[in-house]
mmCIF file with all atom_site columns, C-alpha atoms in Angstrom:
data_model
loop_
_atom_site.group_PDB
_atom_site.id
_atom_site.type_symbol
_atom_site.label_atom_id
_atom_site.label_alt_id
_atom_site.label_comp_id
_atom_site.label_asym_id
_atom_site.label_entity_id
_atom_site.label_seq_id
_atom_site.pdbx_PDB_ins_code
_atom_site.Cartn_x
_atom_site.Cartn_y
_atom_site.Cartn_z
_atom_site.occupancy
_atom_site.B_iso_or_equiv
_atom_site.pdbx_formal_charge
_atom_site.auth_seq_id
_atom_site.auth_comp_id
_atom_site.auth_asym_id
_atom_site.auth_atom_id
_atom_site.pdbx_PDB_model_num
ATOM 1   C CA . ASP Q 1 1   ? 58.702 51.405 42.458 1.00 0.00 ? 1   ASP Q CA 1
ATOM 2   C CA . GLY Q 1 2   ? 56.121 48.900 44.141 1.00 0.00 ? 2   GLY Q CA 1
ATOM 3   C CA . LEU Q 1 3   ? 56.006 47.555 47.832 1.00 0.00 ? 3   LEU Q CA 1
ATOM 4   C CA . VAL Q 1 4   ? 55.568 43.935 48.555 1.00 0.00 ? 4   VAL Q CA 1
ATOM 5   C CA . HIS Q 1 5   ? 54.101 42.382 51.273 1.00 0.00 ? 5   HIS Q CA 1
ATOM 6   C CA . SER Q 1 6   ? 55.783 42.100 54.683 1.00 0.00 ? 6   SER Q CA 1
ATOM 7   C CA . ASP Q 1 7   ? 55.260 38.203 54.506 1.00 0.00 ? 7   ASP Q CA 1
ATOM 8   C CA . ALA Q 1 8   ? 56.948 38.290 51.570 1.00 0.00 ? 8   ALA Q CA 1
ATOM 9   C CA . LYS Q 1 9   ? 60.005 40.573 52.221 1.00 0.00 ? 9   LYS Q CA 1
ATOM 10  C CA . PRO Q 1 10  ? 62.267 38.455 53.172 1.00 0.00 ? 10  PRO Q CA 1
ATOM 11  C CA . LEU Q 1 11  ? 61.905 35.597 50.434 1.00 0.00 ? 11  LEU Q CA 1
ATOM 12  C CA . VAL Q 1 12  ? 62.136 38.214 47.686 1.00 0.00 ? 12  VAL Q CA 1
ATOM 13  C CA . ASP Q 1 13  ? 65.396 39.552 49.602 1.00 0.00 ? 13  ASP Q CA 1
ATOM 14  C CA . GLN Q 1 14  ? 67.244 36.584 49.287 1.00 0.00 ? 14  GLN Q CA 1
ATOM 15  C CA . PHE Q 1 15  ? 66.178 35.867 46.097 1.00 0.00 ? 15  PHE Q CA 1
ATOM 16  C CA . LEU Q 1 16  ? 66.966 39.287 44.689 1.00 0.00 ? 16  LEU Q CA 1
ATOM 17  C CA . LYS Q 1 17  ? 70.157 38.374 47.356 1.00 0.00 ? 17  LYS Q CA 1
ATOM 18  C CA . VAL Q 1 18  ? 71.633 35.331 45.535 1.00 0.00 ? 18  VAL Q CA 1
ATOM 19  C CA . ILE Q 1 19  ? 70.784 36.013 42.220 1.00 0.00 ? 19  ILE Q CA 1
ATOM 20  C CA . SER Q 1 20  ? 72.910 39.876 41.887 1.00 0.00 ? 20  SER Q CA 1
ATOM 21  C CA . SER Q 1 21  ? 75.766 37.699 43.548 1.00 0.00 ? 21  SER Q CA 1
ATOM 22  C CA . LEU Q 1 22  ? 75.855 35.161 40.470 1.00 0.00 ? 22  LEU Q CA 1
ATOM 23  C CA . ALA Q 1 23  ? 74.643 38.219 38.286 1.00 0.00 ? 23  ALA Q CA 1
ATOM 24  C CA . PRO Q 1 24  ? 77.316 40.274 36.359 1.00 0.00 ? 24  PRO Q CA 1
ATOM 25  C CA . VAL Q 1 25  ? 74.925 43.075 35.999 1.00 0.00 ? 25  VAL Q CA 1
ATOM 26  C CA . PRO Q 1 26  ? 72.810 43.649 38.711 1.00 0.00 ? 26  PRO Q CA 1
ATOM 27  C CA . PRO Q 1 27  ? 69.484 42.974 37.881 1.00 0.00 ? 27  PRO Q CA 1
ATOM 28  C CA . GLU Q 1 28  ? 66.479 44.762 37.138 1.00 0.00 ? 28  GLU Q CA 1
ATOM 29  C CA . ALA Q 1 29  ? 63.169 43.387 39.407 1.00 0.00 ? 29  ALA Q CA 1
ATOM 30  C CA . LYS Q 1 30  ? 59.573 44.085 38.374 1.00 0.00 ? 30  LYS Q CA 1
ATOM 31  C CA . ALA Q 1 31  ? 56.070 43.125 40.244 1.00 0.00 ? 31  ALA Q CA 1
ATOM 32  C CA . ASN Q 1 32  ? 52.522 42.052 38.882 1.00 0.00 ? 32  ASN Q CA 1
ATOM 33  C CA . VAL Q 1 33  ? 49.797 41.038 40.284 1.00 0.00 ? 33  VAL Q CA 1
ATOM 34  C CA . TRP Q 1 34  ? 47.180 38.959 38.965 1.00 0.00 ? 34  TRP Q CA 1
ATOM 35  C CA . ILE Q 1 35  ? 43.199 38.927 39.887 1.00 0.00 ? 35  ILE Q CA 1
ATOM 36  C CA . SER Q 1 36  ? 41.804 36.442 38.164 1.00 0.00 ? 36  SER Q CA 1
ATOM 37  C CA . CYS Q 1 37  ? 38.422 35.420 37.322 1.00 0.00 ? 37  CYS Q CA 1
ATOM 38  C CA . PRO Q 1 38  ? 37.458 31.766 37.978 1.00 0.00 ? 38  PRO Q CA 1
ATOM 39  C CA . SER Q 1 39  ? 38.479 28.807 35.274 1.00 0.00 ? 39  SER Q CA 1
ATOM 40  C CA . THR Q 1 40  ? 40.833 31.420 33.702 1.00 0.00 ? 40  THR Q CA 1
ATOM 41  C CA . GLY Q 1 41  ? 44.793 31.137 32.367 1.00 0.00 ? 41  GLY Q CA 1
ATOM 42  C CA . ALA Q 1 42  ? 46.701 32.115 30.618 1.00 0.00 ? 42  ALA Q CA 1
ATOM 43  C CA . SER Q 1 43  ? 48.503 30.330 27.335 1.00 0.00 ? 43  SER Q CA 1
ATOM 44  C CA . THR Q 1 44  ? 51.745 28.138 27.448 1.00 0.00 ? 44  THR Q CA 1
ATOM 45  C CA . HIS Q 1 45  ? 54.166 31.124 26.738 1.00 0.00 ? 45  HIS Q CA 1
ATOM 46  C CA . TYR Q 1 46  ? 57.475 31.986 28.590 1.00 0.00 ? 46  TYR Q CA 1
ATOM 47  C CA . ASP Q 1 47  ? 58.704 34.274 30.452 1.00 0.00 ? 47  ASP Q CA 1
ATOM 48  C CA . LEU Q 1 48  ? 63.130 35.541 30.062 1.00 0.00 ? 48  LEU Q CA 1
ATOM 49  C CA . GLY Q 1 49  ? 63.381 36.667 33.634 1.00 0.00 ? 49  GLY Q CA 1
ATOM 50  C CA . TYR Q 1 50  ? 63.476 34.359 37.100 1.00 0.00 ? 50  TYR Q CA 1
ATOM 51  C CA . ASN Q 1 51  ? 59.628 33.788 37.983 1.00 0.00 ? 51  ASN Q CA 1
ATOM 52  C CA . VAL Q 1 52  ? 58.685 34.378 41.929 1.00 0.00 ? 52  VAL Q CA 1
ATOM 53  C CA . VAL Q 1 53  ? 54.821 33.067 41.933 1.00 0.00 ? 53  VAL Q CA 1
ATOM 54  C CA . LEU Q 1 54  ? 52.822 34.090 45.515 1.00 0.00 ? 54  LEU Q CA 1
ATOM 55  C CA . GLN Q 1 55  ? 49.558 32.705 45.588 1.00 0.00 ? 55  GLN Q CA 1
ATOM 56  C CA . LEU Q 1 56  ? 47.830 34.943 48.048 1.00 0.00 ? 56  LEU Q CA 1
ATOM 57  C CA . TYR Q 1 57  ? 43.766 33.990 47.407 1.00 0.00 ? 57  TYR Q CA 1
ATOM 58  C CA . GLY Q 1 58  ? 42.121 31.105 45.848 1.00 0.00 ? 58  GLY Q CA 1
ATOM 59  C CA . SER Q 1 59  ? 44.018 29.138 43.775 1.00 0.00 ? 59  SER Q CA 1
ATOM 60  C CA . LYS Q 1 60  ? 46.293 28.613 40.640 1.00 0.00 ? 60  LYS Q CA 1
ATOM 61  C CA . THR Q 1 61  ? 48.135 25.745 38.769 1.00 0.00 ? 61  THR Q CA 1
ATOM 62  C CA . PHE Q 1 62  ? 51.176 26.212 37.117 1.00 0.00 ? 62  PHE Q CA 1
ATOM 63  C CA . GLU Q 1 63  ? 51.819 24.116 34.331 1.00 0.00 ? 63  GLU Q CA 1
ATOM 64  C CA . LEU Q 1 64  ? 55.218 23.831 33.063 1.00 0.00 ? 64  LEU Q CA 1
ATOM 65  C CA . LEU Q 1 65  ? 56.849 21.764 30.020 1.00 0.00 ? 65  LEU Q CA 1
ATOM 66  C CA . PRO Q 1 66  ? 60.738 20.389 31.184 1.00 0.00 ? 66  PRO Q CA 1
ATOM 67  C CA . SER Q 1 67  ? 62.738 22.614 30.432 1.00 0.00 ? 67  SER Q CA 1
ATOM 68  C CA . GLU Q 1 68  ? 65.308 20.735 26.806 1.00 0.00 ? 68  GLU Q CA 1
ATOM 69  C CA . ALA Q 1 69  ? 60.967 21.370 25.491 1.00 0.00 ? 69  ALA Q CA 1
ATOM 70  C CA . PHE Q 1 70  ? 62.392 24.438 25.000 1.00 0.00 ? 70  PHE Q CA 1
ATOM 71  C CA . LEU Q 1 71  ? 64.127 24.152 21.808 1.00 0.00 ? 71  LEU Q CA 1
ATOM 72  C CA . GLU Q 1 72  ? 61.523 22.123 20.013 1.00 0.00 ? 72  GLU Q CA 1
ATOM 73  C CA . LEU Q 1 73  ? 58.337 24.633 20.693 1.00 0.00 ? 73  LEU Q CA 1
ATOM 74  C CA . GLN Q 1 74  ? 57.063 27.056 17.929 1.00 0.00 ? 74  GLN Q CA 1
ATOM 75  C CA . ILE Q 1 75  ? 57.443 30.324 19.072 1.00 0.00 ? 75  ILE Q CA 1
ATOM 76  C CA . PRO Q 1 76  ? 57.132 33.135 16.951 1.00 0.00 ? 76  PRO Q CA 1
ATOM 77  C CA . PRO Q 1 77  ? 60.227 35.458 16.486 1.00 0.00 ? 77  PRO Q CA 1
ATOM 78  C CA . THR Q 1 78  ? 60.503 39.025 19.230 1.00 0.00 ? 78  THR Q CA 1
ATOM 79  C CA . GLY Q 1 79  ? 58.061 41.572 17.116 1.00 0.00 ? 79  GLY Q CA 1
ATOM 80  C CA . HIS Q 1 80  ? 56.019 39.175 16.304 1.00 0.00 ? 80  HIS Q CA 1
ATOM 81  C CA . PRO Q 1 81  ? 51.911 39.585 18.555 1.00 0.00 ? 81  PRO Q CA 1
ATOM 82  C CA . TYR Q 1 82  ? 52.880 36.314 19.893 1.00 0.00 ? 82  TYR Q CA 1
ATOM 83  C CA . ALA Q 1 83  ? 56.039 36.876 20.877 1.00 0.00 ? 83  ALA Q CA 1
ATOM 84  C CA . ARG Q 1 84  ? 56.860 34.421 23.675 1.00 0.00 ? 84  ARG Q CA 1
ATOM 85  C CA . GLN Q 1 85  ? 53.535 32.480 23.266 1.00 0.00 ? 85  GLN Q CA 1
ATOM 86  C CA . VAL Q 1 86  ? 53.497 28.525 22.082 1.00 0.00 ? 86  VAL Q CA 1
ATOM 87  C CA . LEU Q 1 87  ? 51.908 27.878 18.897 1.00 0.00 ? 87  LEU Q CA 1
ATOM 88  C CA . LYS Q 1 88  ? 52.652 24.238 19.479 1.00 0.00 ? 88  LYS Q CA 1
ATOM 89  C CA . GLU Q 1 89  ? 53.616 22.726 22.523 1.00 0.00 ? 89  GLU Q CA 1
ATOM 90  C CA . GLY Q 1 90  ? 55.319 19.040 20.480 1.00 0.00 ? 90  GLY Q CA 1
ATOM 91  C CA . GLY Q 1 91  ? 54.706 15.799 22.815 1.00 0.00 ? 91  GLY Q CA 1
ATOM 92  C CA . TYR Q 1 92  ? 55.613 16.684 26.170 1.00 0.00 ? 92  TYR Q CA 1
ATOM 93  C CA . ASN Q 1 93  ? 54.032 16.546 28.996 1.00 0.00 ? 93  ASN Q CA 1
ATOM 94  C CA . PHE Q 1 94  ? 53.623 19.383 31.575 1.00 0.00 ? 94  PHE Q CA 1
ATOM 95  C CA . SER Q 1 95  ? 54.300 18.951 35.151 1.00 0.00 ? 95  SER Q CA 1
ATOM 96  C CA . SER Q 1 96  ? 51.178 20.322 37.156 1.00 0.00 ? 96  SER Q CA 1
ATOM 97  C CA . PHE Q 1 97  ? 51.265 22.340 40.861 1.00 0.00 ? 97  PHE Q CA 1
ATOM 98  C CA . GLU Q 1 98  ? 48.266 24.174 41.940 1.00 0.00 ? 98  GLU Q CA 1
ATOM 99  C CA . LEU Q 1 99  ? 49.207 26.393 44.190 1.00 0.00 ? 99  LEU Q CA 1
ATOM 100 C CA . GLN Q 1 100 ? 46.819 27.396 47.145 1.00 0.00 ? 100 GLN Q CA 1
ATOM 101 C CA . GLN Q 1 101 ? 46.974 30.988 49.910 1.00 0.00 ? 101 GLN Q CA 1
ATOM 102 C CA . GLY Q 1 102 ? 50.236 31.455 51.470 1.00 0.00 ? 102 GLY Q CA 1
ATOM 103 C CA . ASP Q 1 103 ? 52.211 28.703 48.431 1.00 0.00 ? 103 ASP Q CA 1
ATOM 104 C CA . ALA Q 1 104 ? 54.725 30.327 46.432 1.00 0.00 ? 104 ALA Q CA 1
ATOM 105 C CA . LEU Q 1 105 ? 56.766 28.315 42.569 1.00 0.00 ? 105 LEU Q CA 1
ATOM 106 C CA . TYR Q 1 106 ? 60.004 29.704 41.529 1.00 0.00 ? 106 TYR Q CA 1
ATOM 107 C CA . VAL Q 1 107 ? 59.817 29.560 37.210 1.00 0.00 ? 107 VAL Q CA 1
ATOM 108 C CA . PRO Q 1 108 ? 62.808 29.624 36.012 1.00 0.00 ? 108 PRO Q CA 1
ATOM 109 C CA . PRO Q 1 109 ? 64.425 31.849 32.425 1.00 0.00 ? 109 PRO Q CA 1
ATOM 110 C CA . LEU Q 1 110 ? 63.325 30.395 29.400 1.00 0.00 ? 110 LEU Q CA 1
ATOM 111 C CA . TRP Q 1 111 ? 60.788 27.836 30.876 1.00 0.00 ? 111 TRP Q CA 1
ATOM 112 C CA . ALA Q 1 112 ? 57.949 26.910 28.978 1.00 0.00 ? 112 ALA Q CA 1
ATOM 113 C CA . HIS Q 1 113 ? 54.630 27.128 31.539 1.00 0.00 ? 113 HIS Q CA 1
ATOM 114 C CA . ARG Q 1 114 ? 50.583 28.007 31.682 1.00 0.00 ? 114 ARG Q CA 1
ATOM 115 C CA . THR Q 1 115 ? 48.087 28.680 33.761 1.00 0.00 ? 115 THR Q CA 1
ATOM 116 C CA . THR Q 1 116 ? 44.818 28.417 35.175 1.00 0.00 ? 116 THR Q CA 1
ATOM 117 C CA . THR Q 1 117 ? 42.930 29.821 38.286 1.00 0.00 ? 117 THR Q CA 1
ATOM 118 C CA . GLY Q 1 118 ? 40.310 27.483 40.245 1.00 0.00 ? 118 GLY Q CA 1
ATOM 119 C CA . LYS Q 1 119 ? 36.702 27.441 40.770 1.00 0.00 ? 119 LYS Q CA 1
ATOM 120 C CA . GLY Q 1 120 ? 36.587 30.907 42.465 1.00 0.00 ? 120 GLY Q CA 1
ATOM 121 C CA . MET Q 1 121 ? 38.486 34.111 42.206 1.00 0.00 ? 121 MET Q CA 1
ATOM 122 C CA . SER Q 1 122 ? 42.458 34.459 42.947 1.00 0.00 ? 122 SER Q CA 1
ATOM 123 C CA . ILE Q 1 123 ? 44.995 37.159 43.182 1.00 0.00 ? 123 ILE Q CA 1
ATOM 124 C CA . SER Q 1 124 ? 49.115 36.250 42.967 1.00 0.00 ? 124 SER Q CA 1
ATOM 125 C CA . LEU Q 1 125 ? 51.922 38.526 42.742 1.00 0.00 ? 125 LEU Q CA 1
ATOM 126 C CA . ASN Q 1 126 ? 54.697 37.695 40.200 1.00 0.00 ? 126 ASN Q CA 1
ATOM 127 C CA . ILE Q 1 127 ? 58.102 38.786 40.841 1.00 0.00 ? 127 ILE Q CA 1
ATOM 128 C CA . PHE Q 1 128 ? 60.403 38.598 37.866 1.00 0.00 ? 128 PHE Q CA 1
ATOM 129 C CA . ILE Q 1 129 ? 64.213 39.120 38.625 1.00 0.00 ? 129 ILE Q CA 1
ATOM 130 C CA . GLY Q 1 130 ? 65.869 40.053 35.009 1.00 0.00 ? 130 GLY Q CA 1
ATOM 131 C CA . SER Q 1 131 ? 68.256 37.289 34.054 1.00 0.00 ? 131 SER Q CA 1
ATOM 132 C CA . ALA Q 1 132 ? 70.856 36.719 31.315 1.00 0.00 ? 132 ALA Q CA 1
ATOM 133 C CA . ALA Q 1 133 ? 68.331 35.789 28.515 1.00 0.00 ? 133 ALA Q CA 1
ATOM 134 C CA . GLU Q 1 134 ? 66.232 38.777 29.531 1.00 0.00 ? 134 GLU Q CA 1
ATOM 135 C CA . GLN Q 1 135 ? 70.308 41.200 28.660 1.00 0.00 ? 135 GLN Q CA 1
ATOM 136 C CA . VAL Q 1 136 ? 71.026 38.632 25.462 1.00 0.00 ? 136 VAL Q CA 1
ATOM 137 C CA . ALA Q 1 137 ? 67.232 39.468 24.160 1.00 0.00 ? 137 ALA Q CA 1
ATOM 138 C CA . GLU Q 1 138 ? 67.620 43.214 24.768 1.00 0.00 ? 138 GLU Q CA 1
ATOM 139 C CA . GLN Q 1 139 ? 71.043 43.436 22.938 1.00 0.00 ? 139 GLN Q CA 1
ATOM 140 C CA . LEU Q 1 140 ? 69.541 41.502 20.140 1.00 0.00 ? 140 LEU Q CA 1
ATOM 141 C CA . THR Q 1 141 ? 66.655 43.311 19.204 1.00 0.00 ? 141 THR Q CA 1
ATOM 142 C CA . THR Q 1 142 ? 69.060 46.792 18.620 1.00 0.00 ? 142 THR Q CA 1
ATOM 143 C CA . LEU Q 1 143 ? 71.223 44.713 16.386 1.00 0.00 ? 143 LEU Q CA 1
ATOM 144 C CA . ALA Q 1 144 ? 70.346 45.927 11.988 1.00 0.00 ? 144 ALA Q CA 1
ATOM 145 C CA . LEU Q 1 145 ? 68.254 42.889 10.087 1.00 0.00 ? 145 LEU Q CA 1
ATOM 146 C CA . PRO Q 1 146 ? 70.616 42.220 6.942  1.00 0.00 ? 146 PRO Q CA 1
ATOM 147 C CA . PHE Q 1 147 ? 68.606 42.516 3.824  1.00 0.00 ? 147 PHE Q CA 1
ATOM 148 C CA . GLU Q 1 148 ? 70.085 41.294 0.600  1.00 0.00 ? 148 GLU Q CA 1
ATOM 149 C CA . ALA Q 1 149 ? 70.044 43.740 -2.188 1.00 0.00 ? 149 ALA Q CA 1
ATOM 150 C CA . SER Q 1 150 ? 68.585 40.685 -4.433 1.00 0.00 ? 150 SER Q CA 1
ATOM 151 C CA . TRP Q 1 151 ? 65.576 40.579 -2.061 1.00 0.00 ? 151 TRP Q CA 1
ATOM 152 C CA . PRO Q 1 152 ? 62.111 42.312 -3.755 1.00 0.00 ? 152 PRO Q CA 1
ATOM 153 C CA . GLY Q 1 153 ? 61.746 45.187 -2.392 1.00 0.00 ? 153 GLY Q CA 1
ATOM 154 C CA . ASP Q 1 154 ? 58.005 44.841 -1.411 1.00 0.00 ? 154 ASP Q CA 1
ATOM 155 C CA . MET Q 1 155 ? 59.342 42.365 0.449  1.00 0.00 ? 155 MET Q CA 1
ATOM 156 C CA . MET Q 1 156 ? 61.086 45.122 3.170  1.00 0.00 ? 156 MET Q CA 1
ATOM 157 C CA . GLN Q 1 157 ? 57.982 46.248 3.897  1.00 0.00 ? 157 GLN Q CA 1
ATOM 158 C CA . ALA Q 1 158 ? 56.449 46.801 6.777  1.00 0.00 ? 158 ALA Q CA 1
#
Protein backbone atom coordinates (compact mmCIF):
# COMPACT_ATOMS: atom_id res chain seq x y z
CA ASP A 1 0.00 0.00 0.00
CA GLY A 2 1.45 3.34 -1.07
CA LEU A 3 0.98 6.61 0.72
CA VAL A 4 -0.62 9.68 -0.82
CA HIS A 5 0.84 13.10 -0.02
CA SER A 6 -1.15 14.96 2.63
CA ASP A 7 -2.07 17.75 0.17
CA ALA A 8 -3.70 15.27 -2.22
CA LYS A 9 -5.22 12.92 0.35
CA PRO A 10 -8.54 14.83 0.85
CA LEU A 11 -9.06 14.98 -2.93
CA VAL A 12 -8.33 11.28 -3.35
CA ASP A 13 -10.49 10.30 -0.35
CA GLN A 14 -13.46 12.32 -1.65
CA PHE A 15 -13.02 10.89 -5.15
CA LEU A 16 -12.91 7.33 -3.77
CA LYS A 17 -16.02 8.02 -1.68
CA VAL A 18 -18.01 9.22 -4.72
CA ILE A 19 -16.82 6.34 -6.93
CA SER A 20 -17.54 3.80 -4.18
CA SER A 21 -21.11 5.07 -3.84
CA LEU A 22 -21.66 4.46 -7.57
CA ALA A 23 -19.86 1.12 -7.93
CA PRO A 24 -21.54 -2.22 -7.16
CA VAL A 25 -18.21 -3.62 -5.91
CA PRO A 26 -15.80 -1.50 -3.86
CA PRO A 27 -13.10 -0.33 -6.28
CA GLU A 28 -9.40 -0.96 -5.92
CA ALA A 29 -7.02 1.95 -6.22
CA LYS A 30 -3.39 2.01 -7.26
CA ALA A 31 -0.92 4.81 -7.80
CA ASN A 32 1.98 5.30 -10.18
CA VAL A 33 4.66 7.97 -9.97
CA TRP A 34 5.98 9.06 -13.35
CA ILE A 35 9.42 10.70 -13.44
CA SER A 36 10.01 11.90 -16.99
CA CYS A 37 12.91 13.45 -18.85
CA PRO A 38 12.29 16.64 -20.86
CA SER A 39 10.22 16.29 -24.05
CA THR A 40 9.21 12.66 -23.52
CA GLY A 41 5.75 11.20 -23.41
CA ALA A 42 3.34 8.36 -23.92
CA SER A 43 1.70 7.51 -27.23
CA THR A 44 -2.08 7.55 -27.57
CA HIS A 45 -3.67 4.90 -25.37
CA TYR A 46 -6.55 4.41 -22.98
CA ASP A 47 -6.84 3.25 -19.38
CA LEU A 48 -9.62 1.09 -17.96
CA GLY A 49 -9.84 2.77 -14.56
CA TYR A 50 -10.77 6.24 -13.39
CA ASN A 51 -7.57 8.27 -13.61
CA VAL A 52 -6.68 11.27 -11.48
CA VAL A 53 -3.37 12.91 -12.41
CA LEU A 54 -1.58 15.21 -9.97
CA GLN A 55 1.33 17.19 -11.42
CA LEU A 56 3.95 17.33 -8.67
CA TYR A 57 6.88 18.97 -10.47
CA GLY A 58 7.48 20.54 -13.87
CA SER A 59 4.83 20.40 -16.56
CA LYS A 60 3.07 17.78 -18.62
CA THR A 61 0.58 18.13 -21.46
CA PHE A 62 -2.35 15.73 -21.71
CA GLU A 63 -4.15 15.51 -25.03
CA LEU A 64 -7.52 13.77 -24.94
CA LEU A 65 -9.65 12.50 -27.80
CA PRO A 66 -13.42 12.91 -27.46
CA SER A 67 -15.18 9.89 -25.99
CA GLU A 68 -17.11 9.26 -29.23
CA ALA A 69 -13.79 8.55 -30.99
CA PHE A 70 -13.18 5.38 -28.95
CA LEU A 71 -15.27 3.02 -31.09
CA GLU A 72 -13.53 4.11 -34.29
CA LEU A 73 -9.93 3.87 -33.09
CA GLN A 74 -7.70 1.03 -34.26
CA ILE A 75 -6.68 -0.71 -31.02
CA PRO A 76 -5.27 -4.26 -30.76
CA PRO A 77 -7.15 -6.72 -28.51
CA THR A 78 -6.20 -7.73 -24.97
CA GLY A 79 -3.21 -10.06 -24.99
CA HIS A 80 -1.58 -8.26 -27.93
CA PRO A 81 1.77 -6.56 -27.14
CA TYR A 82 0.18 -3.20 -28.05
CA ALA A 83 -3.10 -3.75 -26.20
CA ARG A 84 -4.73 -0.43 -25.19
CA GLN A 85 -2.38 1.45 -27.57
CA VAL A 86 -4.02 3.33 -30.42
CA LEU A 87 -2.47 2.35 -33.76
CA LYS A 88 -4.45 4.83 -35.88
CA GLU A 89 -6.15 7.88 -34.41
CA GLY A 90 -8.58 8.79 -37.20
CA GLY A 91 -9.59 12.34 -37.98
CA TYR A 92 -10.48 13.51 -34.47
CA ASN A 93 -9.05 16.60 -32.84
CA PHE A 94 -7.37 16.32 -29.46
CA SER A 95 -8.26 18.63 -26.55
CA SER A 96 -5.06 19.80 -24.88
CA PHE A 97 -4.49 20.44 -21.15
CA GLU A 98 -1.13 21.64 -19.89
CA LEU A 99 -0.61 20.70 -16.26
CA GLN A 100 1.75 22.75 -14.10
CA GLN A 101 3.00 21.91 -10.62
CA GLY A 102 -0.05 21.62 -8.32
CA ASP A 103 -2.60 21.01 -11.11
CA ALA A 104 -4.87 17.97 -11.25
CA LEU A 105 -6.73 16.35 -14.16
CA TYR A 106 -9.41 13.66 -14.24
CA VAL A 107 -9.38 11.27 -17.23
CA PRO A 108 -12.47 9.01 -17.42
CA PRO A 109 -12.15 5.29 -18.24
CA LEU A 110 -11.74 4.45 -21.94
CA TRP A 111 -10.81 8.01 -22.97
CA ALA A 112 -7.91 7.85 -25.41
CA HIS A 113 -5.11 10.25 -24.50
CA ARG A 114 -1.42 10.93 -24.97
CA THR A 115 1.10 12.85 -22.88
CA THR A 116 4.21 14.96 -23.40
CA THR A 117 6.45 16.45 -20.73
CA GLY A 118 7.61 20.05 -20.93
CA LYS A 119 11.14 21.35 -21.46
CA GLY A 120 12.29 20.25 -18.00
CA MET A 121 11.96 17.18 -15.83
CA SER A 122 8.40 16.20 -14.86
CA ILE A 123 7.05 14.27 -11.89
CA SER A 124 3.39 13.30 -11.79
CA LEU A 125 1.24 10.98 -9.74
CA ASN A 126 -1.51 8.91 -11.36
CA ILE A 127 -4.16 7.43 -9.12
CA PHE A 128 -6.14 4.73 -10.90
CA ILE A 129 -9.42 3.62 -9.38
CA GLY A 130 -11.20 0.49 -10.58
CA SER A 131 -14.19 0.89 -12.89
CA ALA A 132 -16.95 -1.24 -14.39
CA ALA A 133 -14.92 -1.30 -17.63
CA GLU A 134 -12.02 -2.83 -15.72
CA GLN A 135 -14.28 -5.45 -14.13
CA VAL A 136 -15.82 -6.40 -17.50
CA ALA A 137 -12.40 -6.61 -19.16
CA GLU A 138 -11.16 -8.88 -16.38
CA GLN A 139 -14.20 -11.17 -16.75
CA LEU A 140 -13.79 -11.32 -20.54
CA THR A 141 -10.21 -12.55 -20.26
CA THR A 142 -11.45 -15.62 -18.38
CA LEU A 143 -13.79 -16.74 -21.17
CA ALA A 144 -12.74 -19.63 -23.35
CA LEU A 145 -12.24 -18.72 -27.01
CA PRO A 146 -14.44 -20.57 -29.49
CA PHE A 147 -12.60 -22.76 -31.98
CA GLU A 148 -14.12 -24.34 -35.03
CA ALA A 149 -13.32 -27.97 -35.81
CA SER A 150 -12.76 -27.00 -39.45
CA TRP A 151 -9.95 -24.55 -38.62
CA PRO A 152 -6.45 -25.72 -39.66
CA GLY A 153 -4.32 -26.99 -36.76
CA ASP A 154 -1.57 -24.42 -37.30
CA MET A 155 -4.14 -21.66 -36.83
CA MET A 156 -4.58 -22.65 -33.18
CA GLN A 157 -0.89 -22.72 -32.27
CA ALA A 158 0.54 -19.95 -30.13
